[in-house]
CSV table of C-alpha atoms and ligand atoms in Angstrom, one decimal:
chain,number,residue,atom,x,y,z
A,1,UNK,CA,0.0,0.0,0.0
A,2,UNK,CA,1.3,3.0,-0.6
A,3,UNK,CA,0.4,6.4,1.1
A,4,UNK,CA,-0.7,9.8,-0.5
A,5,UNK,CA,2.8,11.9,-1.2
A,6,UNK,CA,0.8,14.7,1.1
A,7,UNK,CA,1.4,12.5,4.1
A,8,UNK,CA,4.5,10.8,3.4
A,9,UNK,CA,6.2,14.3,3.9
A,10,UNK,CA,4.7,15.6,7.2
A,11,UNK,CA,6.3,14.8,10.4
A,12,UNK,CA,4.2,14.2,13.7
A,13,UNK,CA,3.5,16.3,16.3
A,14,UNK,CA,6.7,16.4,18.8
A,15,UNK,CA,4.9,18.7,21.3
A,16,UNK,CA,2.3,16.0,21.2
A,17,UNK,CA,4.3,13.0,21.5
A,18,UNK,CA,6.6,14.0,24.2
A,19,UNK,CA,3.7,15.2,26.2
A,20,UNK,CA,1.8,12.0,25.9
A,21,UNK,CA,5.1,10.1,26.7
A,22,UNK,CA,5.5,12.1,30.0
A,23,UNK,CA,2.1,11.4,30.7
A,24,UNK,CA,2.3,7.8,29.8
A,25,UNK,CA,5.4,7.1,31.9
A,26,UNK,CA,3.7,9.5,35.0
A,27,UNK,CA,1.0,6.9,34.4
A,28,UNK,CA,3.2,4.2,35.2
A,29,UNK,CA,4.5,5.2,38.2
A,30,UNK,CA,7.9,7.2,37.3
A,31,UNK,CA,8.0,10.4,39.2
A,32,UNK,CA,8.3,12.6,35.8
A,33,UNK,CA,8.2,16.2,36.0
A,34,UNK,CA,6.6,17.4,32.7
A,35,UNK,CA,8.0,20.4,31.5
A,36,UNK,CA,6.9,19.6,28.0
A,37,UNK,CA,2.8,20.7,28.5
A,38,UNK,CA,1.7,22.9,26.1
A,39,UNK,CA,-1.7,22.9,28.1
A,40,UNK,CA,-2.7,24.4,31.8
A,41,UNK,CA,-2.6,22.3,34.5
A,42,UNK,CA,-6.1,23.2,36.2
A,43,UNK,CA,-9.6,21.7,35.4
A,44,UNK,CA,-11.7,23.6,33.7
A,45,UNK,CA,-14.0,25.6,36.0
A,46,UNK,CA,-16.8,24.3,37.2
A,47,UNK,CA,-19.3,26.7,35.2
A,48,UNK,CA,-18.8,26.0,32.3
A,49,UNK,CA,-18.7,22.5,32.9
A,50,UNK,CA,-22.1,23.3,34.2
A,51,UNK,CA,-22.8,24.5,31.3
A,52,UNK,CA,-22.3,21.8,28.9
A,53,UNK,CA,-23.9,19.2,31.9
A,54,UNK,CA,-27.1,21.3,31.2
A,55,UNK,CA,-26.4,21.3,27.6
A,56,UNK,CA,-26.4,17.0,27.6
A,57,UNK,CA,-29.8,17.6,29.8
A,58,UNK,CA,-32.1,20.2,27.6
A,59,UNK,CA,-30.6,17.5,24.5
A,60,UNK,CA,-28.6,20.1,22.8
A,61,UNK,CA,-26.9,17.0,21.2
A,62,UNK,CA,-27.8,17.3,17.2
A,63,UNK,CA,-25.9,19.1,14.3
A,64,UNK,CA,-25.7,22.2,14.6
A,65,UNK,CA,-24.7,25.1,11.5
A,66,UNK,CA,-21.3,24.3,10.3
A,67,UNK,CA,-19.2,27.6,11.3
A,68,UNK,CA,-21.1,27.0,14.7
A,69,UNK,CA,-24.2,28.4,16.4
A,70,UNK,CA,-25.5,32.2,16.4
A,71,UNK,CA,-25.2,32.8,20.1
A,72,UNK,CA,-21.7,31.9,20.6
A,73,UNK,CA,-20.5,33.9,17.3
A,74,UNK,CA,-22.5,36.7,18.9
A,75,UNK,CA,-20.6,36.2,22.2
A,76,UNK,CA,-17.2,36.3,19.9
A,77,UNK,CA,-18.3,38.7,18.3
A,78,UNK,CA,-18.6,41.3,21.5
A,79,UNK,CA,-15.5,39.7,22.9
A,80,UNK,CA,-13.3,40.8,19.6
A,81,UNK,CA,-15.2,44.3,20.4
A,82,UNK,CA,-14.6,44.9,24.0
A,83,UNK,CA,-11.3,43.3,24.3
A,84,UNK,CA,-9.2,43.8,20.8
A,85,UNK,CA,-10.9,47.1,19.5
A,86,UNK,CA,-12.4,44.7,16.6
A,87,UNK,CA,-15.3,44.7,14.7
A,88,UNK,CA,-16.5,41.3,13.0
A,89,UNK,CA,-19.6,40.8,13.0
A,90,UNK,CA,-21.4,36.8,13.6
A,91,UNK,CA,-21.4,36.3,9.9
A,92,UNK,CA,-17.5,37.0,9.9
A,93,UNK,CA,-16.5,34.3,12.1
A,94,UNK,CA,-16.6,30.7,12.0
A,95,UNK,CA,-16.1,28.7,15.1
A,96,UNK,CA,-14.3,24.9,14.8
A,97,UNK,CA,-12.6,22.0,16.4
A,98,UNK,CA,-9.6,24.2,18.3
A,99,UNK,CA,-7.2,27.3,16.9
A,100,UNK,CA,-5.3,24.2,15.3
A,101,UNK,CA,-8.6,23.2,13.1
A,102,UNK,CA,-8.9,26.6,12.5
A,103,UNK,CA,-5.5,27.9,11.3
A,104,UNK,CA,-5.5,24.3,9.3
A,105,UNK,CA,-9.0,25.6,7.5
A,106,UNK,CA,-7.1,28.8,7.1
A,107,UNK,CA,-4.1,27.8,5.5
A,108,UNK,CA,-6.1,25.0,3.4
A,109,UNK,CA,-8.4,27.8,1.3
A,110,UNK,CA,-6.1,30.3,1.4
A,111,UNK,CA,-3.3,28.4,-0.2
A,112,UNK,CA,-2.4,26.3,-2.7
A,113,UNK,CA,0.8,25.1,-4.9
A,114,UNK,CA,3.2,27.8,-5.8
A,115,UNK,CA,2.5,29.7,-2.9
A,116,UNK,CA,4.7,30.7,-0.3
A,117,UNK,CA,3.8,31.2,3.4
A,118,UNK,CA,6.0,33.5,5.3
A,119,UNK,CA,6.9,31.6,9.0
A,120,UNK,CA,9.0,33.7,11.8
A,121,UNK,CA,11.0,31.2,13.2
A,122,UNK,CA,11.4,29.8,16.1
A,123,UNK,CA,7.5,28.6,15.2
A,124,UNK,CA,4.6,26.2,17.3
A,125,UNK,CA,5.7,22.7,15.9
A,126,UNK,CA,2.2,22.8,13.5
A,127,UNK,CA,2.5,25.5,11.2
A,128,UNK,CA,5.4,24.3,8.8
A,129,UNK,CA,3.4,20.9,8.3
A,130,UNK,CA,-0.2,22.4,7.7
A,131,UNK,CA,2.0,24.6,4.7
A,132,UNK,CA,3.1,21.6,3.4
A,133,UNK,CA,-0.7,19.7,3.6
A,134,UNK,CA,-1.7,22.9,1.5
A,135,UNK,CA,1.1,21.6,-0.8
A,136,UNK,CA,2.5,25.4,-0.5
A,137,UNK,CA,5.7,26.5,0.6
A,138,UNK,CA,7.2,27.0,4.0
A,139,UNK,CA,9.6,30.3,4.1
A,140,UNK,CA,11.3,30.4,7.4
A,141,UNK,CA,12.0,33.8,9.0
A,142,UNK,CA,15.4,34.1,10.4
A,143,UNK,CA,15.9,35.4,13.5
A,144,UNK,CA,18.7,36.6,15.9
A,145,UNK,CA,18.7,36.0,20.3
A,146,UNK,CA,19.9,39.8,20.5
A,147,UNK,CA,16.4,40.4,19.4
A,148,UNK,CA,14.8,38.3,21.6
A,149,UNK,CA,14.4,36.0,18.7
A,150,UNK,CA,11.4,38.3,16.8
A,151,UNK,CA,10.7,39.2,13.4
A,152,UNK,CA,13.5,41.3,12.3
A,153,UNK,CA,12.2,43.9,9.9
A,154,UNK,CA,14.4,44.1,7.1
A,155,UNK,CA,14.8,40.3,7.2
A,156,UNK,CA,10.9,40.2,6.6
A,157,UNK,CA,11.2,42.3,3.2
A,158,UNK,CA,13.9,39.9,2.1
A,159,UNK,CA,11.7,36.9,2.4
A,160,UNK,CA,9.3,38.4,0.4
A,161,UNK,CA,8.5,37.5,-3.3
A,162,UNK,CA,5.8,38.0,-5.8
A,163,UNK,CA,4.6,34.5,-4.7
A,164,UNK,CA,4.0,35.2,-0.8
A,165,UNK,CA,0.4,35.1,0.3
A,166,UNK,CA,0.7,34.5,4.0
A,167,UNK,CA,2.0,35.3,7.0
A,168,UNK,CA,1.9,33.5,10.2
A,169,UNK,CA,2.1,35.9,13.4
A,170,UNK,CA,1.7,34.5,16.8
A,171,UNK,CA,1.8,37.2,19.9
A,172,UNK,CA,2.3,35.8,22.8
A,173,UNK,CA,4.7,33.6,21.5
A,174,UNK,CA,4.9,29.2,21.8
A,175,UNK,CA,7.6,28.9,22.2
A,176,UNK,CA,9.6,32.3,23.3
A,177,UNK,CA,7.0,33.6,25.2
A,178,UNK,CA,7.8,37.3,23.6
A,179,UNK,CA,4.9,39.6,22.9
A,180,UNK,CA,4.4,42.2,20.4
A,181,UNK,CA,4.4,45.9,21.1
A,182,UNK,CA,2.0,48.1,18.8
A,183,UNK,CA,5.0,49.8,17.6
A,184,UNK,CA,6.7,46.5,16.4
A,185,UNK,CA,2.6,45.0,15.1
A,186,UNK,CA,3.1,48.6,13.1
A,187,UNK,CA,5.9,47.4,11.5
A,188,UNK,CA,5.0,44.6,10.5
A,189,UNK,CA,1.5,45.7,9.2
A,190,UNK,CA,3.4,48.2,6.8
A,191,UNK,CA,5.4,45.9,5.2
A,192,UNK,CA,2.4,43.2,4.7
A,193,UNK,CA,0.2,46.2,3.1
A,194,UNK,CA,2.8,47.4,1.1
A,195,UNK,CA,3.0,44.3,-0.4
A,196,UNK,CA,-0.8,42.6,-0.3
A,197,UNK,CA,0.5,39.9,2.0
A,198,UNK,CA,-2.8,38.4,4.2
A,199,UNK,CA,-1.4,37.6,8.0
A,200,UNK,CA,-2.9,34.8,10.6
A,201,UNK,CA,-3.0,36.6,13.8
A,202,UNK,CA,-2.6,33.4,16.0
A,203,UNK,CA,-3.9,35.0,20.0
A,204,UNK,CA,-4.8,31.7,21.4
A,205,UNK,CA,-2.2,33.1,24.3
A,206,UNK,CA,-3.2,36.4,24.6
A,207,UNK,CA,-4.7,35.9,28.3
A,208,UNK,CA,-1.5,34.9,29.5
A,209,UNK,CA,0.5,38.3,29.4
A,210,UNK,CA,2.7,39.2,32.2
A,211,UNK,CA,4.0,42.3,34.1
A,212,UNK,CA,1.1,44.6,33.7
A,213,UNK,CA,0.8,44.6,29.8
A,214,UNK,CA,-1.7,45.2,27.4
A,215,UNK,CA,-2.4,43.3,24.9
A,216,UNK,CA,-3.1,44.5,21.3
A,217,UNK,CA,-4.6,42.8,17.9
A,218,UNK,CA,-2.6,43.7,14.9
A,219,UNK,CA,-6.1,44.0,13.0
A,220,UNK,CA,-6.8,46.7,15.3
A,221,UNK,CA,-4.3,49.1,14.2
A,222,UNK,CA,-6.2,50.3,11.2
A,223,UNK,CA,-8.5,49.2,8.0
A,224,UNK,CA,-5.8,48.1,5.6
A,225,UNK,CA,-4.5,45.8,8.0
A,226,UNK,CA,-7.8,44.6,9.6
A,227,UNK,CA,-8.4,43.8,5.9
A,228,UNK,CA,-5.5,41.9,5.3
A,229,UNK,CA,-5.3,40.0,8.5
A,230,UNK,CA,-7.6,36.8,10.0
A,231,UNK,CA,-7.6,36.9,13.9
A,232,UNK,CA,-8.0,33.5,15.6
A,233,UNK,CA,-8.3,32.8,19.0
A,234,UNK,CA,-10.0,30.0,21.3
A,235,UNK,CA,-11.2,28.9,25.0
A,236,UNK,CA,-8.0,26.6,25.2
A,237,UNK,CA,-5.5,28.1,27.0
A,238,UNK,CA,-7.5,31.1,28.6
A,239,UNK,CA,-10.4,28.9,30.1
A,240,UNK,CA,-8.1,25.4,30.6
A,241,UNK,CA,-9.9,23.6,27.8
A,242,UNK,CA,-7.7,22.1,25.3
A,243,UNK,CA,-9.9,18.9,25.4
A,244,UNK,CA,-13.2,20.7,24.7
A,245,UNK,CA,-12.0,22.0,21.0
A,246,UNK,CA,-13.2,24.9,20.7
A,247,UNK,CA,-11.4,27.8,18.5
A,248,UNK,CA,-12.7,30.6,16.3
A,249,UNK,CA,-11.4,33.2,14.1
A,250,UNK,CA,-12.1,36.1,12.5
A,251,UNK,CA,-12.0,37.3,9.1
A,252,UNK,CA,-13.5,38.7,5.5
A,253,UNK,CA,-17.1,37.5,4.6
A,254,UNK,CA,-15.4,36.1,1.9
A,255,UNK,CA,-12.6,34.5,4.0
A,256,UNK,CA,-14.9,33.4,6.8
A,257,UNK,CA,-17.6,31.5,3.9
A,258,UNK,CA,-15.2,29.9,2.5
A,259,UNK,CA,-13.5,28.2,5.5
A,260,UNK,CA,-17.0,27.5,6.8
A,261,UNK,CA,-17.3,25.8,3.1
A,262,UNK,CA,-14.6,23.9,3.7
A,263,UNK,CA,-15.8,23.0,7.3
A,264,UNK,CA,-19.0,21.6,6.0
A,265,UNK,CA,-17.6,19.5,3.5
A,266,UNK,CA,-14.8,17.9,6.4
A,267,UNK,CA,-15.9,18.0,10.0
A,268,UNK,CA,-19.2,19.8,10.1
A,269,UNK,CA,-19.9,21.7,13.0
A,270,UNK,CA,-17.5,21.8,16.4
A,271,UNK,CA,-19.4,19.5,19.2
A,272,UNK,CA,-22.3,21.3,20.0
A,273,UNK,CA,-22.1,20.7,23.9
A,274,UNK,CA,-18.6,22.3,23.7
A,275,UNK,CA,-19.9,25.3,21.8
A,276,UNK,CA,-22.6,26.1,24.8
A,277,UNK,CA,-19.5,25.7,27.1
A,278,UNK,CA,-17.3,27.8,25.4
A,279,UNK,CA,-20.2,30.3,25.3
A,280,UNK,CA,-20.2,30.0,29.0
A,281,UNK,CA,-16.8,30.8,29.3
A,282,UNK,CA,-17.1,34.1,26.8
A,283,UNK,CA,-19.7,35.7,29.1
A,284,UNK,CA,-18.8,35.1,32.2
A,285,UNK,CA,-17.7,37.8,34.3
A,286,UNK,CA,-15.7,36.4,37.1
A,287,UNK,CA,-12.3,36.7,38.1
A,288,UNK,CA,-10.8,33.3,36.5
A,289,UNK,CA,-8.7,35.3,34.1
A,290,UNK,CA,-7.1,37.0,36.5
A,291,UNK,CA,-6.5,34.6,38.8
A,292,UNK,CA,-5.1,32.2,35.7
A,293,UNK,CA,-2.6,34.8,34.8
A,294,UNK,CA,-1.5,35.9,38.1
A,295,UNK,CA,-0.6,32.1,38.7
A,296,UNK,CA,1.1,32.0,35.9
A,297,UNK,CA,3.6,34.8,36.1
A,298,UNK,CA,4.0,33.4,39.3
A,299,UNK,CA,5.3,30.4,38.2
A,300,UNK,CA,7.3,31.8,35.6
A,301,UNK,CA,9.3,34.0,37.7
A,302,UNK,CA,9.9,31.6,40.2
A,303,UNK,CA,11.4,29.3,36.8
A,304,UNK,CA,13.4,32.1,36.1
A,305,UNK,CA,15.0,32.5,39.3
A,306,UNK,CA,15.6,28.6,39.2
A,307,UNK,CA,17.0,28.9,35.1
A,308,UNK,CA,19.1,32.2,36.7
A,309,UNK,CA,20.9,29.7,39.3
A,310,UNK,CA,22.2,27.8,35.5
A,311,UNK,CA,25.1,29.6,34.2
A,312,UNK,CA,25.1,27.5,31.2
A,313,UNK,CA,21.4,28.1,30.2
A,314,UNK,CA,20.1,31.2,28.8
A,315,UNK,CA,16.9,32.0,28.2
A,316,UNK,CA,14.4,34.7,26.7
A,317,UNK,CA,12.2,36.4,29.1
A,318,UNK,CA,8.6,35.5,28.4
A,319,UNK,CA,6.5,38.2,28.6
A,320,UNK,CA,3.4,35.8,27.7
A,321,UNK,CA,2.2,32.1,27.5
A,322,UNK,CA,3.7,29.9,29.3
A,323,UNK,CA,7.1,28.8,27.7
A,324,UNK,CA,10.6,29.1,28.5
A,325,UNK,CA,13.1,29.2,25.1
A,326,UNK,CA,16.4,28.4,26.7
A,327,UNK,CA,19.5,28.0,24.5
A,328,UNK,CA,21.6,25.2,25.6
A,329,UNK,CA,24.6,25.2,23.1
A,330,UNK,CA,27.2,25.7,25.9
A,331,UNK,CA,26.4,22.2,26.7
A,332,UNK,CA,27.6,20.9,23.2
A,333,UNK,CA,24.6,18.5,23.2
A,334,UNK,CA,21.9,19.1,20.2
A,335,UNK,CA,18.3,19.5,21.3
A,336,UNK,CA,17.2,16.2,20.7
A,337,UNK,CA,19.4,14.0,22.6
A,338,UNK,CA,19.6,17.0,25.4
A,339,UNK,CA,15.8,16.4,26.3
A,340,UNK,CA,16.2,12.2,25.8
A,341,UNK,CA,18.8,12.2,28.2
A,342,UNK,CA,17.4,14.7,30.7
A,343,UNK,CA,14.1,12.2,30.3
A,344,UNK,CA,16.0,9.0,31.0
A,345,UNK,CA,18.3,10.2,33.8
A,346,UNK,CA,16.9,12.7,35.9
A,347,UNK,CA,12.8,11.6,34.8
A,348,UNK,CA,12.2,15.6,33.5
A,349,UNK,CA,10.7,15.8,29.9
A,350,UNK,CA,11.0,19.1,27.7
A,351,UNK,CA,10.6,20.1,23.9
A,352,UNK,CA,13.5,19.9,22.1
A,353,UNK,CA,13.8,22.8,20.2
A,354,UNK,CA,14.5,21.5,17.0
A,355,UNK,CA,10.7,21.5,16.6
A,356,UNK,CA,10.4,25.2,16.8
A,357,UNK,CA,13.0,25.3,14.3
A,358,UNK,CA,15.9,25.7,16.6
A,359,UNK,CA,18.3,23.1,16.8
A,360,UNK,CA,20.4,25.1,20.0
A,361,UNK,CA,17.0,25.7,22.6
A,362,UNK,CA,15.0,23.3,24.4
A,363,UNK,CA,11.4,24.3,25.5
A,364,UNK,CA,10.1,24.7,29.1
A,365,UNK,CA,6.6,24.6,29.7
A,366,UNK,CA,5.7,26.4,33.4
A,367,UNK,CA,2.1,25.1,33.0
A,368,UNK,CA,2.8,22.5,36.1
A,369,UNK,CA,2.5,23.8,40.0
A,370,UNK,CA,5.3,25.6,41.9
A,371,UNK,CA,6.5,22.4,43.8
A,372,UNK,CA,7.1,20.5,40.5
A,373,UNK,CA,8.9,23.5,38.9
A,374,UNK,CA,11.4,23.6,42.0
A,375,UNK,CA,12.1,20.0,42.2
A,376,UNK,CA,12.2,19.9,38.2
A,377,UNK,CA,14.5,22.7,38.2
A,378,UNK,CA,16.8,21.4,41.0
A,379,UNK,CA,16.9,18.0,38.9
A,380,UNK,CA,18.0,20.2,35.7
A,381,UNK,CA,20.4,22.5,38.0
A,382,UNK,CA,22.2,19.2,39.5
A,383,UNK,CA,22.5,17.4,35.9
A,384,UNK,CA,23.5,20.1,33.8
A,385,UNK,CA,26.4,20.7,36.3
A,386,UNK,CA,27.7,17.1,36.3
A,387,UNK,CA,27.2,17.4,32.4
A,388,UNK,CA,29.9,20.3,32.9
A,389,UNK,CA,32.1,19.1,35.1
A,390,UNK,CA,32.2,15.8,32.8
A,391,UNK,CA,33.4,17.5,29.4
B,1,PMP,N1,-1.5,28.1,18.3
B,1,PMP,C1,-0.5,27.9,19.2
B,1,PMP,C2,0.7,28.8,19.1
B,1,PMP,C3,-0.5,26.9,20.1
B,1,PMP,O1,0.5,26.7,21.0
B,1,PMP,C4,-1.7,26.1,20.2
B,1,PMP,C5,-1.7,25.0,21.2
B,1,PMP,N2,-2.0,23.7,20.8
B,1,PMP,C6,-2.7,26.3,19.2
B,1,PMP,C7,-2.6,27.3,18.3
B,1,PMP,C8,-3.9,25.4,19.1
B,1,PMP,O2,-4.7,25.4,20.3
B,1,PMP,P1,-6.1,24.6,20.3
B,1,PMP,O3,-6.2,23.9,19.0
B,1,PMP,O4,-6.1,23.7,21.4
B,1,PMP,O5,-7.2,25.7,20.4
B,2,LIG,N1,0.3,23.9,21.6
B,2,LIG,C1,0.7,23.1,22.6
B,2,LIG,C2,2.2,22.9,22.5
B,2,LIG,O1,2.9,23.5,21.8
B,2,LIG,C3,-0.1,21.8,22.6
B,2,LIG,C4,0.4,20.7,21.8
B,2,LIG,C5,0.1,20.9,20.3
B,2,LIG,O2,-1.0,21.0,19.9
B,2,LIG,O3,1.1,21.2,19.6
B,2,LIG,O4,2.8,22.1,23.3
């Protein structure tokens, strides 16, 4: 048997497998600290679970319109408004099976053979691989760690041909962490309406911003851009529910038909007791948010003080999500068989960064409590200075 070329050249999901290893071998009774998460740690609160309990009950259990239903595009709808200064109306957004299915849709109508899709590197492990199921092209960004590893301007125009359609751009960051400023979003929004480039604002992480920040929506900076640009966003990270699927973006009438085209024709619509939980989560006004974030930057400074006790390991401060992009080439081990040994002798997992496009990094996830991030870090601290004393 022999498989479609589309698959044959598409690698797996790393940030998937390590996590499910760390989980699996948790699951057999190693103590494994997983640094490797890309999800919070906490349930998902109990109203919205109430929500969707109540959802099973009144038998809100049937199809519902593919690009999902009225009332939780309405609730989008008013979230884009009050929180990113944006105006897309219900019949502008389409709601499916997480930010992944979405950018997927995205990337699937928008482009095609010959195309080229602009990616900042270092990039979340999926976006590379959906380019290539779109049977476009992948152009990788360079970028430099005295920038903090962002887009650097003039390297932007040089990636640019009469062939680019697309940029990716995800604020907060997986897996640096670093978030945008509106002068930098400027930027980059001249240089994609100077040339007609479209851009995939990817926010999933823009709840998780640290040290008193704002956040701000590249669409929002004016019309040419909010023309240009698709903003997706979803209940994932924000409201601890990776395992609900829920994700939505918004676009062009034009844009947001077609992907919902495309949706009917592949999934249909996103689980409709997941869509009356997410809508739970959109409206509520309770202090969740705030609570989730101030954990978080919690945690993360509390990894950085650890990370600041390694000499050898650099790192970028994150200024959102809930990564740390550490460059490990003083140890003179690449990525890969840095996080497989770190795994097999001291039991802590990590990303390698190779997946982000990185070969000197490995990726620290903070979404684990403070207890596990000390004793993880002390197992890192004690092994990367035998490591050292060794070469
Ligand atoms: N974008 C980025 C940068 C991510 O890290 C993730 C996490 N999986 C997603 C999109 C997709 O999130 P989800 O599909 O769970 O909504
Ligand atoms: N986005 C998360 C991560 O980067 C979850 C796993 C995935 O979907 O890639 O780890």
């Amino acid at each position: 048997m022999k498989l479609a070329q589309r698959i044959q050249n598409v690698s797996g999901s790393l940030t998937l497998e390590i996590t499910s290893r760390a989980k699996k071998l948790r699951q057999e009774g190693f103590d494994v600290i997983n640094f490797a998460a890309g999800e919070p740690d906490f349930d998902t609160p109990e109203f919205i679970k109430e929500a969707a309990i109540k959802a099973i009950h009144d038998g809100f259990t049937k199809y519902t319109p593919s690009s999902g239903i009225l009332e939780l595009k309405s609730a989008i709808s008013r979230k884009f408004k009050n929180e990113n200064r944006l105006n897309y109306n219900p019949s502008q957004i389409v709601v499916s099976c997480g930010a992944k299915h979405s950018i997927y849709n995205l990337i699937q109508v928008l482009t095609e053979s010959g195309d080229e899709v602009i990616i900042p590197s270092p990039y979340w492990v999926s976006y590379p691989e959906m380019v290539k199921l779109a049977e476009a092209t992948a152009v990788i960004l360079r970028a430099y760690p005295n920038e903090n590893l962002k887009i650097n301007i003039s390297c932007l125009k040089q990636a640019i041909t009469s062939k680019t359609k697309l940029l990716i751009l995800n604020s907060p960051s997986n897996p640096t962490g670093v978030v945008y400023n509106p002068d930098e979003l400027k930027e980059i929004a001249k240089v994609c309406i100077q040339n007609k480039i479209l851009v995939i604002s990817d926010e999933i992480y823009e709840h998780l911003i640290y040290d008193g920040q704002s956040y701000t929506s590249i669409a929002s900076l004016g019309k040419e851009i909010y023309d240009l640009t698709i903003t997706v966003n979803g209940v994932s990270k924000a409201f601890s529910m990776t395992g609900w699927r829920i994700g939505y973006l918004g676009a062009s009438e034009e844009i947001a038909c077609a992907v919902s085209k495309f949706q009917d024709h592949s999934t249909s619509n996103p689980t409709s007791i997941s869509q009356k939980a997410a809508f739970a989560a959109l409206e509520a006004k309770n202090s969740w948010l705030k609570k989730l974030c101030l954990e978080f930057e919690e945690r993360r400074n509390l990894m950085l003080q650890c990370l600041d006790n390694i000499s050898a390991l650099s790192y970028i401060k994150p200024q959102g999500a809930f990564y740390v992009f550490s460059d490990i080439s003083k140890l003179g081990l690449d990525s890969h068989t840095f996080v497989k040994r770190l795994l097999e002798e001291e039991n802590v997992a990590l990303i390698p960064g190779e997946g982000f496009g990185m070969e000197n990094y490995v990726r620290l996830s903070f979404a684990t409590s403070k207890d596990k991030i000390k004793l993880g870090m002390e197992r890192i601290e004690r092994w990367v200075k035998q490591l050292l004393k060794k070469s």
